[in-house]
Amino acid sequence: MVLGQGQTINSANFLLIQAVDQVRQLEDEQCLQIYLEKMQNLFTGQSFDLYWTQQGKCPSHEEYMEIIRQKTSGLLRLLARLIIQKASALHHRNIPLESLTIKLGEYFQIRDDYKSLTETYTGQKGFCEDLDGGKFSFPLIHALTSLPKDFQLHALLQQSRDAKGLDVPQKHMEYIVRTLQGLMGEITDQIRLIGNDKKCPNWVLRLLVHRLAV
């Protein structure tokens, strides 16, 4: 952190106020309500993440996925809701953009968790960066919940401290890849359905999603 925590927090708060002002300029009360609702969800999700980290409590798979929907998918869902709200034609408001953004958020977060354990991504972000901060990532949660409860946390987390990294067994990595492939299938199906319904294939979005594929 270059500028320190105080300056960073102050700058982030200022940007949040700027975002509120930009939404206000849309002159649509519903847009402001959407913004406030999604930001509340985002911070609620972050609070659970902080709690698990501070308490050393491993969330369940379902809990982690719900937090992804609130946090990582949150800003995407916010944009989707605003786009739909300001759509010029009523029939455009029936496009299922929000469900698509939920899946995109899930894929992006799990992909990020997975990539943090690969060599290429390590040089860019740092090996097991989330583990260094005590965070519970998708691969770690799957590994922990697959082991007997009496030693699961001690064995894996002690390994990460001693070796400055976590050697996640291959079977867990394969599970993550299968999960990502399943999500990618759902995402491409939704994009295709939306494109066929509106007679717009949206090649830019398809290319973006293709480049995210693992």
Short mmCIF file of C-alpha atoms in Angstrom, two decimals:
data_model
loop_
_atom_site.label_atom_id
_atom_site.label_comp_id
_atom_site.label_asym_id
_atom_site.label_seq_id
_atom_site.Cartn_x
_atom_site.Cartn_y
_atom_site.Cartn_z
CA MET A 1 0.00 0.00 0.00
CA VAL A 2 1.83 3.12 -1.25
CA LEU A 3 -0.10 5.93 0.45
CA GLY A 4 -0.98 4.23 3.74
CA GLN A 5 -4.29 3.01 5.16
CA GLY A 6 -5.66 6.42 6.14
CA GLN A 7 -5.18 8.00 2.71
CA THR A 8 -6.46 4.90 0.95
CA ILE A 9 -9.65 4.71 3.06
CA ASN A 10 -10.28 8.44 2.62
CA SER A 11 -9.83 8.23 -1.17
CA ALA A 12 -12.10 5.18 -1.39
CA ASN A 13 -14.83 6.95 0.60
CA PHE A 14 -14.55 9.98 -1.67
CA LEU A 15 -15.03 7.78 -4.74
CA LEU A 16 -18.13 6.21 -3.18
CA ILE A 17 -19.61 9.69 -2.69
CA GLN A 18 -18.76 10.55 -6.29
CA ALA A 19 -20.57 7.41 -7.44
CA VAL A 20 -23.67 8.40 -5.44
CA ASP A 21 -23.59 11.81 -7.10
CA GLN A 22 -23.37 10.29 -10.57
CA VAL A 23 -26.33 8.01 -9.86
CA ARG A 24 -28.26 11.03 -8.54
CA GLN A 25 -27.67 12.78 -11.87
CA LEU A 26 -29.62 10.02 -13.61
CA GLU A 27 -32.70 11.70 -12.09
CA ASP A 28 -34.34 8.38 -11.29
CA GLU A 29 -35.18 7.59 -7.67
CA GLN A 30 -35.23 3.87 -8.41
CA CYS A 31 -31.62 4.03 -9.66
CA LEU A 32 -30.50 5.54 -6.37
CA GLN A 33 -32.37 2.82 -4.49
CA ILE A 34 -30.67 0.16 -6.61
CA TYR A 35 -27.25 1.67 -5.91
CA LEU A 36 -27.79 1.83 -2.15
CA GLU A 37 -29.18 -1.71 -2.00
CA LYS A 38 -26.28 -3.24 -3.91
CA MET A 39 -23.65 -1.32 -1.96
CA GLN A 40 -25.22 -2.47 1.30
CA ASN A 41 -25.04 -6.06 0.04
CA LEU A 42 -21.41 -5.58 -0.94
CA PHE A 43 -20.35 -4.31 2.48
CA THR A 44 -22.40 -7.00 4.22
CA GLY A 45 -20.57 -9.63 2.21
CA GLN A 46 -17.24 -8.04 3.06
CA SER A 47 -18.11 -8.11 6.77
CA PHE A 48 -18.64 -11.89 6.64
CA ASP A 49 -15.33 -12.31 4.83
CA LEU A 50 -13.56 -10.26 7.51
CA TYR A 51 -15.26 -12.24 10.28
CA TRP A 52 -14.15 -15.60 8.87
CA THR A 53 -10.60 -14.31 8.44
CA GLN A 54 -10.33 -12.81 11.93
CA GLN A 55 -11.94 -15.77 13.69
CA GLY A 56 -10.19 -18.43 11.63
CA LYS A 57 -13.57 -19.98 10.87
CA CYS A 58 -13.90 -21.86 7.61
CA PRO A 59 -17.20 -21.07 5.83
CA SER A 60 -19.24 -23.75 4.13
CA HIS A 61 -19.34 -23.99 0.34
CA GLU A 62 -22.84 -22.50 0.31
CA GLU A 63 -21.81 -19.60 2.56
CA TYR A 64 -18.81 -18.79 0.38
CA MET A 65 -20.88 -18.83 -2.82
CA GLU A 66 -23.44 -16.49 -1.24
CA ILE A 67 -20.68 -14.05 -0.29
CA ILE A 68 -19.35 -14.17 -3.86
CA ARG A 69 -22.81 -13.18 -5.09
CA GLN A 70 -22.82 -10.23 -2.69
CA LYS A 71 -19.21 -9.11 -3.18
CA THR A 72 -17.67 -10.09 -6.52
CA SER A 73 -20.99 -10.25 -8.37
CA GLY A 74 -22.24 -7.18 -6.51
CA LEU A 75 -20.82 -4.45 -8.72
CA LEU A 76 -21.72 -6.38 -11.88
CA ARG A 77 -25.29 -6.81 -10.61
CA LEU A 78 -25.39 -3.09 -9.80
CA LEU A 79 -24.45 -2.20 -13.38
CA ALA A 80 -26.95 -4.70 -14.80
CA ARG A 81 -29.80 -3.33 -12.68
CA LEU A 82 -28.99 0.27 -13.66
CA ILE A 83 -28.81 -0.63 -17.35
CA ILE A 84 -32.17 -2.39 -17.20
CA GLN A 85 -33.75 0.45 -15.22
CA LYS A 86 -32.64 3.04 -17.79
CA ALA A 87 -33.44 0.91 -20.85
CA SER A 88 -35.19 3.01 -23.48
CA ALA A 89 -37.71 0.31 -24.38
CA LEU A 90 -39.82 -1.67 -21.92
CA HIS A 91 -39.10 -5.02 -23.58
CA HIS A 92 -35.37 -4.52 -22.95
CA ARG A 93 -36.07 -4.63 -19.22
CA ASN A 94 -36.93 -8.32 -19.48
CA ILE A 95 -33.37 -9.28 -20.44
CA PRO A 96 -31.98 -11.58 -17.68
CA LEU A 97 -28.78 -9.59 -17.26
CA GLU A 98 -28.65 -9.90 -13.49
CA SER A 99 -28.60 -13.71 -13.52
CA LEU A 100 -25.77 -13.56 -16.07
CA THR A 101 -23.74 -11.18 -13.92
CA ILE A 102 -24.18 -13.45 -10.89
CA LYS A 103 -22.61 -16.34 -12.82
CA LEU A 104 -19.86 -14.07 -14.16
CA GLY A 105 -19.01 -12.98 -10.62
CA GLU A 106 -18.93 -16.57 -9.36
CA TYR A 107 -16.68 -17.61 -12.23
CA PHE A 108 -14.32 -14.66 -11.85
CA GLN A 109 -13.83 -15.16 -8.10
CA ILE A 110 -13.29 -18.93 -8.27
CA ARG A 111 -10.98 -18.43 -11.24
CA ASP A 112 -9.01 -15.86 -9.23
CA ASP A 113 -8.77 -18.30 -6.31
CA TYR A 114 -7.61 -21.06 -8.66
CA LYS A 115 -5.11 -18.91 -10.52
CA SER A 116 -3.48 -17.83 -7.26
CA LEU A 117 -2.23 -21.43 -7.01
CA THR A 118 -0.71 -21.55 -10.50
CA GLU A 119 2.79 -20.52 -11.53
CA THR A 120 1.82 -17.92 -14.15
CA TYR A 121 -0.47 -16.00 -11.84
CA THR A 122 1.94 -16.29 -8.93
CA GLY A 123 4.40 -13.87 -10.48
CA GLN A 124 1.68 -11.25 -10.95
CA LYS A 125 -0.18 -11.49 -7.66
CA GLY A 126 1.94 -13.59 -5.31
CA PHE A 127 1.64 -17.27 -4.44
CA CYS A 128 -1.35 -18.02 -2.21
CA GLU A 129 -1.76 -14.32 -1.47
CA ASP A 130 -5.16 -14.92 0.16
CA LEU A 131 -3.63 -17.48 2.52
CA ASP A 132 -0.98 -14.99 3.60
CA GLY A 133 -3.85 -12.74 4.69
CA GLY A 134 -5.67 -15.61 6.38
CA LYS A 135 -8.51 -15.63 3.86
CA PHE A 136 -10.47 -18.73 2.92
CA SER A 137 -10.46 -19.25 -0.84
CA PHE A 138 -12.59 -21.71 -2.82
CA PRO A 139 -9.81 -24.35 -3.21
CA LEU A 140 -8.93 -24.12 0.49
CA ILE A 141 -12.57 -24.45 1.58
CA HIS A 142 -13.01 -27.54 -0.59
CA ALA A 143 -9.80 -29.07 0.77
CA LEU A 144 -10.70 -28.33 4.40
CA THR A 145 -14.25 -29.64 4.18
CA SER A 146 -13.00 -32.85 2.53
CA LEU A 147 -10.80 -33.76 5.51
CA PRO A 148 -11.72 -35.06 8.99
CA LYS A 149 -12.70 -32.08 11.12
CA ASP A 150 -10.34 -32.88 14.00
CA PHE A 151 -7.16 -31.97 12.13
CA GLN A 152 -8.20 -30.26 8.91
CA LEU A 153 -7.38 -26.66 9.84
CA HIS A 154 -4.16 -27.43 11.67
CA ALA A 155 -2.68 -29.66 8.97
CA LEU A 156 -3.32 -27.46 5.95
CA LEU A 157 -2.81 -24.06 7.52
CA GLN A 158 0.34 -25.15 9.36
CA GLN A 159 1.70 -26.38 6.05
CA SER A 160 1.07 -22.99 4.46
CA ARG A 161 2.95 -21.24 7.27
CA ASP A 162 5.95 -23.57 7.23
CA ALA A 163 6.34 -23.72 3.46
CA LYS A 164 5.08 -20.21 2.73
CA GLY A 165 2.51 -21.70 0.43
CA LEU A 166 -0.11 -24.41 0.26
CA ASP A 167 0.31 -27.57 -1.76
CA VAL A 168 -3.31 -28.29 -2.60
CA PRO A 169 -3.77 -31.97 -3.58
CA GLN A 170 -4.41 -32.59 -7.27
CA LYS A 171 -7.91 -33.99 -6.68
CA HIS A 172 -9.01 -30.65 -5.20
CA MET A 173 -7.54 -28.72 -8.13
CA GLU A 174 -9.39 -31.00 -10.54
CA TYR A 175 -12.63 -30.28 -8.67
CA ILE A 176 -12.04 -26.53 -9.07
CA VAL A 177 -11.45 -26.95 -12.81
CA ARG A 178 -14.68 -28.96 -13.16
CA THR A 179 -16.56 -26.28 -11.22
CA LEU A 180 -15.19 -23.56 -13.50
CA GLN A 181 -16.05 -25.54 -16.61
CA GLY A 182 -19.60 -26.00 -15.38
CA LEU A 183 -19.99 -22.28 -14.67
CA MET A 184 -18.51 -21.40 -18.07
CA GLY A 185 -21.08 -23.64 -19.73
CA GLU A 186 -23.90 -21.83 -17.91
CA ILE A 187 -22.47 -18.43 -18.82
CA THR A 188 -22.10 -19.19 -22.53
CA ASP A 189 -25.61 -20.67 -22.62
CA GLN A 190 -27.06 -17.50 -21.06
CA ILE A 191 -25.16 -15.24 -23.44
CA ARG A 192 -26.38 -17.27 -26.40
CA LEU A 193 -29.99 -17.22 -25.20
CA ILE A 194 -29.91 -13.45 -24.65
CA GLY A 195 -28.29 -12.93 -28.06
CA ASN A 196 -30.82 -15.12 -29.86
CA ASP A 197 -33.75 -13.46 -28.10
CA LYS A 198 -32.60 -9.93 -28.97
CA LYS A 199 -31.03 -10.87 -32.33
CA CYS A 200 -27.67 -9.55 -31.13
CA PRO A 201 -24.84 -12.12 -30.80
CA ASN A 202 -22.67 -9.71 -28.74
CA TRP A 203 -19.29 -10.92 -29.98
CA VAL A 204 -17.40 -8.54 -27.68
CA LEU A 205 -18.87 -10.15 -24.55
CA ARG A 206 -18.30 -13.62 -25.99
CA LEU A 207 -14.64 -12.78 -26.64
CA LEU A 208 -14.22 -11.40 -23.11
CA VAL A 209 -15.68 -14.54 -21.57
CA HIS A 210 -13.58 -16.75 -23.86
CA ARG A 211 -10.40 -15.05 -22.66
CA LEU A 212 -11.37 -15.74 -19.04
CA ALA A 213 -11.68 -19.46 -19.69
CA VAL A 214 -9.32 -21.73 -17.73
#
